[in-house]
PDB file of C-alpha atoms and ligand atoms in Angstrom:
ATOM      1  CA  MET Y 300       0.208   0.073  -0.059  1.00 29.00           C
ATOM      2  CA  LEU Y 301       3.173   2.160  -0.039  1.00 31.00           C
ATOM      3  CA  GLY Y 302       2.471   5.296  -1.961  1.00 29.00           C
ATOM      4  CA  TRP Y 303      -1.292   5.292  -2.563  1.00 31.00           C
ATOM      5  CA  GLU Y 304      -1.802   8.571  -0.666  1.00 33.00           C
ATOM      6  CA  ALA Y 305      -0.071  10.276  -3.426  1.00 32.00           C
ATOM      7  CA  VAL Y 306      -2.702   9.359  -5.718  1.00 34.00           C
ATOM      8  CA  ALA Y 307      -5.550  11.869  -6.129  1.00 34.00           C
ATOM      9  CA  PRO Y 308      -8.891  10.233  -5.420  1.00 36.00           C
ATOM     10  CA  GLN Y 309     -10.799   9.308  -8.391  1.00 38.00           C
ATOM     11  CA  THR Y 310     -14.445  10.157  -7.523  1.00 41.00           C
ATOM     12  CA  PRO Y 311     -15.053  11.505  -3.870  1.00 43.00           C
ATOM     13  CA  ALA Y 312     -18.620  10.097  -2.791  1.00 43.00           C
ATOM     14  CA  ASP Y 313     -19.672  13.083  -0.990  1.00 44.00           C
ATOM     15  CA  ALA Y 314     -23.535  12.186  -0.968  1.00 42.00           C
ATOM     16  CA  ALA Y 315     -22.857   8.466  -0.578  1.00 58.00           C
ATOM     17  CA  THR Y 316     -25.631   7.235   1.695  1.00 70.00           C
ATOM     18  CA  THR Y 317     -24.983   3.632   1.285  1.00 84.00           C
ATOM     19  CA  TYR Y 318     -22.494   2.862   4.330  1.00 91.00           C
ATOM     20  CA  LEU Y 319     -23.003   0.262   6.924  1.00 89.00           C
ATOM     21  CA  ARG Y 320     -23.040   1.132  10.575  1.00 90.00           C
ATOM     22  CA  PRO Y 321     -20.241  -0.827  12.290  1.00 93.00           C
ATOM     23  CA  CYS Y 322     -22.416  -3.030  14.721  1.00 88.00           C
ATOM     24  CA  GLY Y 323     -25.991  -2.662  12.983  1.00 80.00           C
ATOM     25  CA  TYR Y 324     -28.422  -0.639  15.002  1.00 75.00           C
ATOM     26  CA  ALA Y 325     -26.740  -0.060  18.025  1.00 80.00           C
ATOM     27  CA  PRO Y 326     -27.291   3.268  20.067  1.00 83.00           C
ATOM     28  CA  ILE Y 327     -25.510   6.357  19.552  1.00 88.00           C
ATOM     29  CA  SER Y 328     -23.594   7.261  22.642  1.00 89.00           C
ATOM     30  CA  ASP Y 329     -21.972  10.642  21.272  1.00 90.00           C
ATOM     31  CA  THR Y 330     -22.733  12.012  18.007  1.00 93.00           C
ATOM     32  CA  TRP Y 331     -19.933  13.715  15.501  1.00 95.00           C
ATOM     33  CA  GLN Y 332     -21.218  17.104  16.391  1.00 94.00           C
ATOM     34  CA  GLY Y 333     -21.070  16.251  20.323  1.00 91.00           C
ATOM     35  CA  HIS Y 334     -17.512  15.349  19.456  1.00 93.00           C
ATOM     36  CA  ARG Y 335     -17.039  18.569  17.519  1.00 93.00           C
ATOM     37  CA  ASN Y 336     -18.590  20.717  20.491  1.00 91.00           C
ATOM     38  CA  ARG Y 337     -16.086  19.260  22.975  1.00 87.00           C
ATOM     39  CA  GLY Y 338     -12.969  19.968  20.559  1.00 90.00           C
ATOM     40  CA  SER Y 339     -12.307  16.231  19.629  1.00 92.00           C
ATOM     41  CA  ALA Y 340      -9.082  15.636  17.842  1.00 94.00           C
ATOM     42  CA  GLU Y 341     -10.771  13.364  15.492  1.00 96.00           C
ATOM     43  CA  PRO Y 342     -14.663  13.848  15.584  1.00 96.00           C
ATOM     44  CA  GLY Y 343     -16.787  10.699  14.879  1.00 96.00           C
ATOM     45  CA  THR Y 344     -19.751   8.836  15.811  1.00 96.00           C
ATOM     46  CA  ASP Y 345     -19.679   6.630  18.946  1.00 94.00           C
ATOM     47  CA  TYR Y 346     -21.724   3.601  18.862  1.00 92.00           C
ATOM     48  CA  ALA Y 347     -22.428   1.959  22.359  1.00 89.00           C
ATOM     49  CA  VAL Y 348     -21.768  -2.077  21.959  1.00 87.00           C
ATOM     50  CA  PRO Y 349     -20.300  -4.516  24.292  1.00 87.00           C
ATOM     51  CA  ARG Y 350     -16.693  -5.584  23.909  1.00 87.00           C
ATOM     52  CA  GLY Y 351     -16.361  -8.195  21.422  1.00 89.00           C
ATOM     53  CA  THR Y 352     -19.287  -6.964  19.044  1.00 87.00           C
ATOM     54  CA  PRO Y 353     -18.495  -7.872  15.530  1.00 90.00           C
ATOM     55  CA  VAL Y 354     -17.645  -4.796  13.185  1.00 92.00           C
ATOM     56  CA  TRP Y 355     -18.719  -4.844   9.927  1.00 92.00           C
ATOM     57  CA  ALA Y 356     -17.067  -2.827   6.872  1.00 93.00           C
ATOM     58  CA  ALA Y 357     -18.979   0.220   5.942  1.00 94.00           C
ATOM     59  CA  THR Y 358     -18.277  -0.230   2.446  1.00 93.00           C
ATOM     60  CA  SER Y 359     -15.958  -2.152   0.222  1.00 93.00           C
ATOM     61  CA  GLY Y 360     -12.024  -1.132   0.285  1.00 95.00           C
ATOM     62  CA  VAL Y 361      -8.740  -2.076   1.367  1.00 96.00           C
ATOM     63  CA  ILE Y 362      -7.251  -2.129   5.087  1.00 96.00           C
ATOM     64  CA  VAL Y 363      -4.624   0.417   4.709  1.00 97.00           C
ATOM     65  CA  ASP Y 364      -3.583   0.792   8.589  1.00 97.00           C
ATOM     66  CA  ARG Y 365      -4.040  -0.991  11.827  1.00 97.00           C
ATOM     67  CA  LYS Y 366      -2.825  -0.551  15.401  1.00 97.00           C
ATOM     68  CA  ASP Y 367      -2.867  -3.312  17.608  1.00 96.00           C
ATOM     69  CA  THR Y 368      -1.823  -1.726  21.164  1.00 96.00           C
ATOM     70  CA  PRO Y 369      -4.310  -0.008  23.232  1.00 95.00           C
ATOM     71  CA  SER Y 370      -1.965   3.037  23.424  1.00 94.00           C
ATOM     72  CA  THR Y 371      -2.964   6.832  22.932  1.00 93.00           C
ATOM     73  CA  ALA Y 372      -6.284   7.860  22.585  1.00 93.00           C
ATOM     74  CA  THR Y 373      -7.276   5.972  19.686  1.00 95.00           C
ATOM     75  CA  GLY Y 374      -6.603   2.472  21.308  1.00 96.00           C
ATOM     76  CA  ARG Y 375      -6.468  -0.289  18.893  1.00 97.00           C
ATOM     77  CA  TYR Y 376      -7.792   1.012  15.388  1.00 98.00           C
ATOM     78  CA  LEU Y 377      -8.194  -0.080  11.759  1.00 98.00           C
ATOM     79  CA  ALA Y 378      -8.367   2.267   8.761  1.00 98.00           C
ATOM     80  CA  LEU Y 379     -10.436   1.594   5.693  1.00 98.00           C
ATOM     81  CA  ARG Y 380      -9.562   3.251   2.217  1.00 97.00           C
ATOM     82  CA  ALA Y 381     -13.164   2.882   0.509  1.00 96.00           C
ATOM     83  CA  ASP Y 382     -13.236   2.257  -3.143  1.00 94.00           C
ATOM     84  CA  ASP Y 383     -15.236   5.414  -3.612  1.00 94.00           C
ATOM     85  CA  GLY Y 384     -11.809   7.528  -2.336  1.00 94.00           C
ATOM     86  CA  ASN Y 385     -13.370   8.201   1.226  1.00 97.00           C
ATOM     87  CA  TYR Y 386     -11.280   6.853   4.332  1.00 97.00           C
ATOM     88  CA  LEU Y 387     -12.821   5.232   7.597  1.00 98.00           C
ATOM     89  CA  ARG Y 388     -11.494   4.832  10.977  1.00 98.00           C
ATOM     90  CA  TYR Y 389     -12.708   2.521  13.682  1.00 98.00           C
ATOM     91  CA  LEU Y 390     -11.451   3.294  17.101  1.00 97.00           C
ATOM     92  CA  HIS Y 391     -11.027   1.563  20.482  1.00 96.00           C
ATOM     93  CA  LEU Y 392     -11.108  -2.088  19.267  1.00 97.00           C
ATOM     94  CA  ASP Y 393     -10.584  -5.341  21.124  1.00 94.00           C
ATOM     95  CA  ALA Y 394      -9.019  -6.875  17.948  1.00 94.00           C
ATOM     96  CA  SER Y 395      -8.885  -6.492  14.303  1.00 95.00           C
ATOM     97  CA  THR Y 396      -9.506  -9.800  12.102  1.00 93.00           C
ATOM     98  CA  VAL Y 397      -7.857  -8.252   8.769  1.00 94.00           C
ATOM     99  CA  ARG Y 398      -4.537  -7.334   7.986  1.00 93.00           C
ATOM    100  CA  VAL Y 399      -3.386  -4.233   6.157  1.00 93.00           C
ATOM    101  CA  GLY Y 400      -3.523  -4.621   2.364  1.00 94.00           C
ATOM    102  CA  THR Y 401      -6.414  -6.963   2.719  1.00 94.00           C
ATOM    103  CA  ARG Y 402      -9.383  -6.323   0.259  1.00 95.00           C
ATOM    104  CA  VAL Y 403     -12.799  -6.196   2.092  1.00 94.00           C
ATOM    105  CA  GLU Y 404     -16.327  -6.127   0.763  1.00 91.00           C
ATOM    106  CA  ARG Y 405     -19.078  -4.150   2.424  1.00 88.00           C
ATOM    107  CA  GLY Y 406     -20.384  -5.985   5.420  1.00 86.00           C
ATOM    108  CA  ALA Y 407     -17.463  -8.166   5.899  1.00 89.00           C
ATOM    109  CA  LEU Y 408     -16.163  -8.725   9.328  1.00 92.00           C
ATOM    110  CA  ILE Y 409     -13.218  -6.677  10.170  1.00 94.00           C
ATOM    111  CA  ALA Y 410     -12.825  -6.513  14.065  1.00 94.00           C
ATOM    112  CA  TYR Y 411     -14.279  -6.887  17.402  1.00 94.00           C
ATOM    113  CA  SER Y 412     -15.238  -3.928  19.241  1.00 94.00           C
ATOM    114  CA  GLY Y 413     -13.559  -2.912  22.528  1.00 94.00           C
ATOM    115  CA  ALA Y 414     -13.049   0.008  24.986  1.00 93.00           C
ATOM    116  CA  SER Y 415      -9.238   0.233  24.449  1.00 94.00           C
ATOM    117  CA  GLY Y 416      -7.196   3.374  24.672  1.00 92.00           C
ATOM    118  CA  PHE Y 417      -4.706   5.034  26.970  1.00 91.00           C
ATOM    119  CA  ASP Y 418      -2.611   1.837  27.517  1.00 92.00           C
ATOM    120  CA  SER Y 419      -5.695   0.100  28.868  1.00 92.00           C
ATOM    121  CA  ASP Y 420      -8.374  -2.385  27.184  1.00 92.00           C
ATOM    122  CA  THR Y 421     -10.900  -0.531  29.178  1.00 89.00           C
ATOM    123  CA  GLY Y 422      -9.707   3.016  28.647  1.00 87.00           C
ATOM    124  CA  TYR Y 423     -13.220   3.914  27.787  1.00 87.00           C
ATOM    125  CA  GLY Y 424     -16.671   2.742  28.093  1.00 87.00           C
ATOM    126  CA  ALA Y 425     -17.560   0.117  25.684  1.00 89.00           C
ATOM    127  CA  HIS Y 426     -18.027   1.594  22.049  1.00 94.00           C
ATOM    128  CA  VAL Y 427     -16.862   1.669  18.613  1.00 96.00           C
ATOM    129  CA  HIS Y 428     -15.747   5.354  17.138  1.00 97.00           C
ATOM    130  CA  VAL Y 429     -16.189   5.564  13.359  1.00 98.00           C
ATOM    131  CA  SER Y 430     -14.481   8.727  11.638  1.00 98.00           C
ATOM    132  CA  LEU Y 431     -15.151   9.602   7.945  1.00 98.00           C
ATOM    133  CA  TRP Y 432     -13.118  11.611   5.518  1.00 97.00           C
ATOM    134  CA  ILE Y 433     -14.337  12.696   2.381  1.00 96.00           C
ATOM    135  CA  GLY Y 434     -12.156  12.139  -0.962  1.00 94.00           C
ATOM    136  CA  GLY Y 435      -8.666  11.605   0.975  1.00 94.00           C
ATOM    137  CA  SER Y 436      -6.807  10.490   4.151  1.00 96.00           C
ATOM    138  CA  PRO Y 437      -6.589  12.172   7.549  1.00 96.00           C
ATOM    139  CA  ASN Y 438      -2.902  12.773   6.727  1.00 95.00           C
ATOM    140  CA  GLN Y 439      -4.089  14.731   3.486  1.00 95.00           C
ATOM    141  CA  LEU Y 440      -7.015  16.424   4.871  1.00 95.00           C
ATOM    142  CA  GLY Y 441      -6.439  16.870   8.585  1.00 96.00           C
ATOM    143  CA  PHE Y 442      -7.406  14.735  11.364  1.00 96.00           C
ATOM    144  CA  LYS Y 443     -10.088  17.171  12.618  1.00 96.00           C
ATOM    145  CA  ASN Y 444     -11.545  17.444   8.958  1.00 97.00           C
ATOM    146  CA  THR Y 445     -13.937  14.602   9.179  1.00 97.00           C
ATOM    147  CA  VAL Y 446     -17.710  14.546   8.368  1.00 97.00           C
ATOM    148  CA  ASP Y 447     -20.707  13.124  10.103  1.00 96.00           C
ATOM    149  CA  PHE Y 448     -20.682   9.442   9.316  1.00 95.00           C
ATOM    150  CA  GLU Y 449     -24.576   9.174  10.376  1.00 92.00           C
ATOM    151  CA  ASN Y 450     -25.196  11.171   7.244  1.00 91.00           C
ATOM    152  CA  HIS Y 451     -23.638   8.698   4.845  1.00 91.00           C
ATOM    153  CA  VAL Y 452     -25.162   5.408   6.456  1.00 88.00           C
ATOM    154  CA  ILE Y 453     -27.805   3.674   4.373  1.00 80.00           C
ATOM    155  CA  ASP Y 454     -30.625   4.285   6.888  1.00 62.00           C
ATOM    156  CA  THR Y 455     -30.310   7.348   9.181  1.00 41.00           C
ATOM    157  CA  ASN Y 456     -32.901   6.243  11.735  1.00 42.00           C
ATOM    158  CA  PRO Y 457     -31.415   3.726  14.069  1.00 41.00           C
ATOM    159  CA  SER Y 458     -34.604   2.505  15.531  1.00 33.00           C
ATOM    160  CA  GLN Y 459     -35.510   1.097  12.037  1.00 35.00           C
ATOM    161  CA  PRO Y 460     -34.621  -2.538  11.365  1.00 35.00           C
ATOM    162  CA  SER Y 461     -32.625  -2.840   8.431  1.00 37.00           C
ATOM    163  CA  THR Y 462     -34.384  -3.747   5.058  1.00 36.00           C
ATOM    164  CA  SER Y 463     -30.789  -4.359   3.135  1.00 37.00           C
ATOM    165  CA  GLU Y 464     -30.140  -8.213   2.116  1.00 35.00           C
ATOM    166  CA  ASP Y 465     -26.569  -7.962   3.546  1.00 41.00           C
ATOM    167  CA  PRO Y 466     -25.243 -11.443   4.344  1.00 54.00           C
ATOM    168  CA  VAL Y 467     -25.011 -11.093   7.992  1.00 62.00           C
ATOM    169  CA  PRO Y 468     -23.424 -14.057   9.688  1.00 71.00           C
ATOM    170  CA  THR Y 469     -24.862 -15.910  12.535  1.00 79.00           C
ATOM    171  CA  HIS Y 470     -23.249 -15.019  15.705  1.00 82.00           C
ATOM    172  CA  GLN Y 471     -22.873 -17.169  18.365  1.00 84.00           C
ATOM    173  CA  SER Y 472     -21.032 -16.677  21.997  1.00 87.00           C
ATOM    174  CA  THR Y 473     -20.725 -19.397  24.979  1.00 89.00           C
ATOM    175  CA  THR Y 474     -18.961 -19.168  27.978  1.00 92.00           C
ATOM    176  CA  TYR Y 475     -17.981 -22.109  30.314  1.00 93.00           C
ATOM    177  CA  ALA Y 476     -16.280 -21.992  33.649  1.00 95.00           C
ATOM    178  CA  TRP Y 477     -14.018 -25.096  33.189  1.00 96.00           C
ATOM    179  CA  ASN Y 478     -12.107 -24.717  36.254  1.00 96.00           C
ATOM    180  CA  THR Y 479      -9.642 -27.608  35.293  1.00 96.00           C
ATOM    181  CA  VAL Y 480      -5.793 -28.002  35.715  1.00 97.00           C
ATOM    182  CA  ILE Y 481      -4.271 -29.395  32.553  1.00 96.00           C
ATOM    183  CA  PRO Y 482      -0.984 -31.265  32.552  1.00 96.00           C
ATOM    184  CA  ALA Y 483       2.162 -30.028  31.205  1.00 96.00           C
ATOM    185  CA  ASN Y 484       3.017 -30.483  27.191  1.00 96.00           C
ATOM    186  CA  SER Y 485       0.079 -32.404  26.382  1.00 96.00           C
ATOM    187  CA  TRP Y 486      -2.603 -31.549  23.838  1.00 97.00           C
ATOM    188  CA  ILE Y 487      -5.903 -31.632  25.860  1.00 96.00           C
ATOM    189  CA  PRO Y 488      -9.419 -30.903  24.455  1.00 96.00           C
ATOM    190  CA  VAL Y 489     -11.187 -28.000  25.745  1.00 97.00           C
ATOM    191  CA  ARG Y 490     -14.514 -28.270  27.551  1.00 95.00           C
ATOM    192  CA  VAL Y 491     -17.068 -25.663  25.944  1.00 93.00           C
ATOM    193  CA  GLY Y 492     -19.863 -26.690  28.146  1.00 89.00           C
ATOM    194  CA  ALA Y 493     -20.937 -29.405  30.541  1.00 86.00           C
ATOM    195  CA  ASN Y 494     -19.771 -32.656  28.832  1.00 84.00           C
ATOM    196  CA  GLU Y 495     -19.373 -30.906  25.548  1.00 89.00           C
ATOM    197  CA  ASN Y 496     -16.084 -30.617  23.783  1.00 93.00           C
ATOM    198  CA  TYR Y 497     -17.381 -29.345  20.111  1.00 94.00           C
ATOM    199  CA  VAL Y 498     -17.662 -26.040  18.983  1.00 93.00           C
ATOM    200  CA  ALA Y 499     -19.218 -27.085  15.550  1.00 91.00           C
ATOM    201  CA  VAL Y 500     -21.049 -30.104  14.454  1.00 89.00           C
ATOM    202  CA  ILE Y 501     -21.935 -30.295  10.791  1.00 86.00           C
ATOM    203  CA  GLY Y 502     -24.414 -33.040   9.528  1.00 85.00           C
ATOM    204  CA  PRO Y 503     -23.846 -34.825   6.003  1.00 84.00           C
ATOM    205  CA  GLY Y 504     -24.639 -32.434   2.934  1.00 81.00           C
ATOM    206  CA  ARG Y 505     -24.278 -29.425   4.991  1.00 83.00           C
ATOM    207  CA  ARG Y 506     -21.552 -26.903   5.171  1.00 81.00           C
ATOM    208  CA  GLU Y 507     -20.393 -24.451   7.634  1.00 81.00           C
ATOM    209  CA  THR Y 508     -18.049 -21.402   6.939  1.00 81.00           C
ATOM    210  CA  GLY Y 509     -16.864 -18.722   9.572  1.00 82.00           C
ATOM    211  CA  GLU Y 510     -14.574 -17.731  12.179  1.00 84.00           C
ATOM    212  CA  ALA Y 511     -13.774 -18.952  15.785  1.00 89.00           C
ATOM    213  CA  VAL Y 512     -12.701 -16.765  18.461  1.00 90.00           C
ATOM    214  CA  VAL Y 513     -11.214 -18.664  21.325  1.00 94.00           C
ATOM    215  CA  ASN Y 514     -10.590 -16.973  24.548  1.00 94.00           C
ATOM    216  CA  LEU Y 515      -9.029 -18.786  27.529  1.00 96.00           C
ATOM    217  CA  ARG Y 516      -8.933 -17.286  31.164  1.00 96.00           C
ATOM    218  CA  ALA Y 517      -5.910 -19.248  32.883  1.00 96.00           C
ATOM    219  CA  SER Y 518      -4.136 -19.047  36.108  1.00 95.00           C
ATOM    220  CA  GLY Y 519      -0.678 -20.500  37.264  1.00 94.00           C
ATOM    221  CA  VAL Y 520       0.615 -20.677  33.472  1.00 95.00           C
ATOM    222  CA  THR Y 521       4.338 -21.545  33.685  1.00 92.00           C
ATOM    223  CA  SER Y 522       5.649 -20.561  30.339  1.00 94.00           C
ATOM    224  CA  ALA Y 523       3.095 -20.155  27.875  1.00 95.00           C
ATOM    225  CA  LEU Y 524      -0.561 -21.673  26.506  1.00 96.00           C
ATOM    226  CA  GLN Y 525      -0.739 -22.977  22.949  1.00 96.00           C
ATOM    227  CA  ILE Y 526      -4.327 -23.267  21.303  1.00 96.00           C
ATOM    228  CA  ARG Y 527      -5.396 -24.764  18.010  1.00 94.00           C
ATOM    229  CA  LEU Y 528      -8.577 -25.664  16.286  1.00 92.00           C
ATOM    230  CA  VAL Y 529      -8.756 -29.359  15.222  1.00 93.00           C
ATOM    231  CA  ALA Y 530     -11.266 -30.262  12.499  1.00 91.00           C
ATOM    232  CA  GLU Y 531     -12.366 -33.871  12.233  1.00 91.00           C
ATOM    233  CA  THR Y 532     -14.153 -35.381   9.393  1.00 89.00           C
ATOM    234  CA  LEU Y 533     -16.364 -38.153  10.041  1.00 89.00           C
ATOM    235  CA  THR Y 534     -17.413 -41.535   8.157  1.00 87.00           C
ATOM    236  CA  SER Y 535     -21.127 -42.306   7.504  1.00 82.00           C
ATOM    237  CA  ALA Y 536     -21.022 -44.450  10.588  1.00 82.00           C
ATOM    238  CA  GLY Y 537     -19.830 -41.394  12.626  1.00 83.00           C
ATOM    239  CA  THR Y 538     -16.369 -42.328  13.234  1.00 89.00           C
ATOM    240  CA  VAL Y 539     -13.294 -40.147  12.923  1.00 91.00           C
ATOM    241  CA  ALA Y 540     -11.949 -40.520   9.233  1.00 89.00           C
ATOM    242  CA  GLN Y 541      -9.358 -37.905   9.852  1.00 88.00           C
ATOM    243  CA  ALA Y 542      -8.323 -35.204  12.366  1.00 90.00           C
ATOM    244  CA  ILE Y 543      -6.872 -32.109  10.727  1.00 86.00           C
ATOM    245  CA  PRO Y 544      -5.133 -29.704  13.366  1.00 89.00           C
ATOM    246  CA  GLN Y 545      -5.087 -25.971  12.250  1.00 83.00           C
ATOM    247  CA  PRO Y 546      -2.412 -23.395  13.114  1.00 82.00           C
ATOM    248  CA  THR Y 547      -1.244 -23.298  16.438  1.00 88.00           C
ATOM    249  CA  ALA Y 548      -0.685 -19.784  18.467  1.00 88.00           C
ATOM    250  CA  GLU Y 549       1.211 -19.568  21.429  1.00 92.00           C
ATOM    251  CA  ILE Y 550       0.265 -17.080  24.157  1.00 91.00           C
ATOM    252  CA  PRO Y 551       3.092 -16.330  26.798  1.00 92.00           C
ATOM    253  CA  ARG Y 552       1.996 -16.356  30.350  1.00 91.00           C
ATOM    254  CA  THR Y 553       0.994 -12.830  31.690  1.00 85.00           C
ATOM    255  CA  THR Y 554       3.229 -10.756  33.563  1.00 79.00           C
ATOM    256  CA  SER Y 555       0.512  -8.788  35.515  1.00 80.00           C
ATOM    257  CA  SER Y 556       0.280  -8.963  39.237  1.00 84.00           C
ATOM    258  CA  ASP Y 557      -3.201 -11.017  39.171  1.00 87.00           C
ATOM    259  CA  GLY Y 558      -1.677 -13.811  37.518  1.00 89.00           C
ATOM    260  CA  ILE Y 559      -4.248 -14.290  34.859  1.00 93.00           C
ATOM    261  CA  THR Y 560      -3.247 -15.138  31.342  1.00 93.00           C
ATOM    262  CA  HIS Y 561      -6.008 -14.157  28.861  1.00 92.00           C
ATOM    263  CA  ALA Y 562      -5.136 -16.204  25.797  1.00 92.00           C
ATOM    264  CA  GLN Y 563      -6.990 -15.488  22.640  1.00 90.00           C
ATOM    265  CA  TYR Y 564      -7.047 -17.625  19.287  1.00 89.00           C
ATOM    266  CA  VAL Y 565      -8.697 -16.580  16.221  1.00 86.00           C
ATOM    267  CA  MET Y 566      -9.202 -18.749  13.348  1.00 82.00           C
ATOM    268  CA  PRO Y 567     -11.436 -18.653   9.908  1.00 80.00           C
ATOM    269  CA  TYR Y 568     -12.717 -22.222   9.035  1.00 80.00           C
ATOM    270  CA  ALA Y 569     -14.875 -24.065   6.528  1.00 80.00           C
ATOM    271  CA  LEU Y 570     -16.269 -27.586   7.268  1.00 83.00           C
ATOM    272  CA  ALA Y 571     -18.288 -29.916   4.808  1.00 84.00           C
ATOM    273  CA  GLY Y 572     -20.047 -32.401   6.810  1.00 84.00           C
ATOM    274  CA  PRO Y 573     -20.252 -34.857   8.274  1.00 89.00           C
ATOM    275  CA  ALA Y 574     -17.658 -33.078  10.419  1.00 89.00           C
ATOM    276  CA  ARG Y 575     -16.996 -31.268  13.701  1.00 93.00           C
ATOM    277  CA  MET Y 576     -14.556 -29.239  15.335  1.00 94.00           C
ATOM    278  CA  TYR Y 577     -13.071 -28.918  18.572  1.00 96.00           C
ATOM    279  CA  VAL Y 578     -10.450 -26.780  20.555  1.00 97.00           C
ATOM    280  CA  HIS Y 579      -7.036 -28.117  21.808  1.00 96.00           C
ATOM    281  CA  VAL Y 580      -4.959 -26.487  24.567  1.00 97.00           C
ATOM    282  CA  ARG Y 581      -1.472 -27.402  25.558  1.00 97.00           C
ATOM    283  CA  SER Y 582       0.260 -26.022  28.719  1.00 97.00           C
ATOM    284  CA  VAL Y 583       4.014 -25.452  27.891  1.00 96.00           C
ATOM    285  CA  GLY Y 584       6.510 -26.067  30.460  1.00 94.00           C
ATOM    286  CA  GLY Y 585       4.341 -27.171  33.340  1.00 95.00           C
ATOM    287  CA  SER Y 586       0.521 -27.415  34.358  1.00 96.00           C
ATOM    288  CA  SER Y 587      -2.027 -24.511  34.125  1.00 96.00           C
ATOM    289  CA  ARG Y 588      -5.424 -24.046  35.317  1.00 97.00           C
ATOM    290  CA  ILE Y 589      -8.119 -23.008  32.598  1.00 97.00           C
ATOM    291  CA  GLU Y 590     -10.759 -21.117  34.555  1.00 96.00           C
ATOM    292  CA  GLU Y 591     -13.159 -19.897  31.881  1.00 96.00           C
ATOM    293  CA  VAL Y 592     -13.489 -20.867  28.324  1.00 96.00           C
ATOM    294  CA  THR Y 593     -15.150 -18.350  26.023  1.00 94.00           C
ATOM    295  CA  ILE Y 594     -16.054 -19.218  22.249  1.00 93.00           C
ATOM    296  CA  LYS Y 595     -17.420 -16.922  19.676  1.00 90.00           C
ATOM    297  CA  LYS Y 596     -18.375 -17.900  16.421  1.00 87.00           C
ATOM    298  CA  ASN Y 597     -19.618 -15.988  13.433  1.00 83.00           C
ATOM    299  CA  TYR Y 598     -20.670 -18.366  10.771  1.00 80.00           C
ATOM    300  CA  TRP Y 599     -22.848 -19.023   7.787  1.00 77.00           C
ATOM    301  CA  PRO Y 600     -24.538 -22.388   7.592  1.00 72.00           C
ATOM    302  CA  SER Y 601     -25.731 -23.795   4.417  1.00 68.00           C
TER     303      SER Y 601
HETATM  304 ZN1   ZN Q 987     -15.735   8.664  20.098  1.00 70.14          ZN
END
């Protein structure tokens, strides 16, 4: 993406009213004008949503900037250069799911909302801040010279249900207090509910495409936790035909005083039934206690 800012925008879409709100019909906790009135350095619209809410791309374009630390007033953010020449930033995120250089379509999952800023995951109340610049980047136009994003969304009345046909995935979130010590250096299936290991079970002839976000709250981690998804294809008799481990993430133990390690793993997946999928965890160097397991899925069944 180097050098793209030197290119003059083709057709600034000053009258665009087709953008999607980041999280659907969430309440607005602070308007663009409200930001202006209090002298905001980057006026935008704040949508009040719980941390971990999926954030959708307002329009199609390319991810051009991303910050993964909660530092400064922005916290973690993601920037989208729209195909129409406009530029958007999403601030205070928990996590972004797309890399710089990724092309995204309108309505694509790009991040999970948060409250990040000022070196903390909870530097603010939970919300998404959306900034919009018309026809150029903030470096070209000035960070303060935003416009009101709400004037550019497809439906300016947040209380109305959507009439668009956007392919919004099914969102599923479960939290389970596992409270189990796992031994050192062995792959252990993660319990995601009482007597439940599977995060997806797909019947014959069915498909499921999506993204799984695994959050483990652990204590007493010696060195690190490793996490991976394992997909199993099944025979018609229901026995395992093949187990296919997905790439492993390794999360080092926390250095914070409460001793709690928050381990997160994000992985897209596509399964064709009969198949199922579970989460594996491995405690590196010594045992660990997994206190709580949260699984979030955004998926399209078919
Ligand atoms: Zn804001």
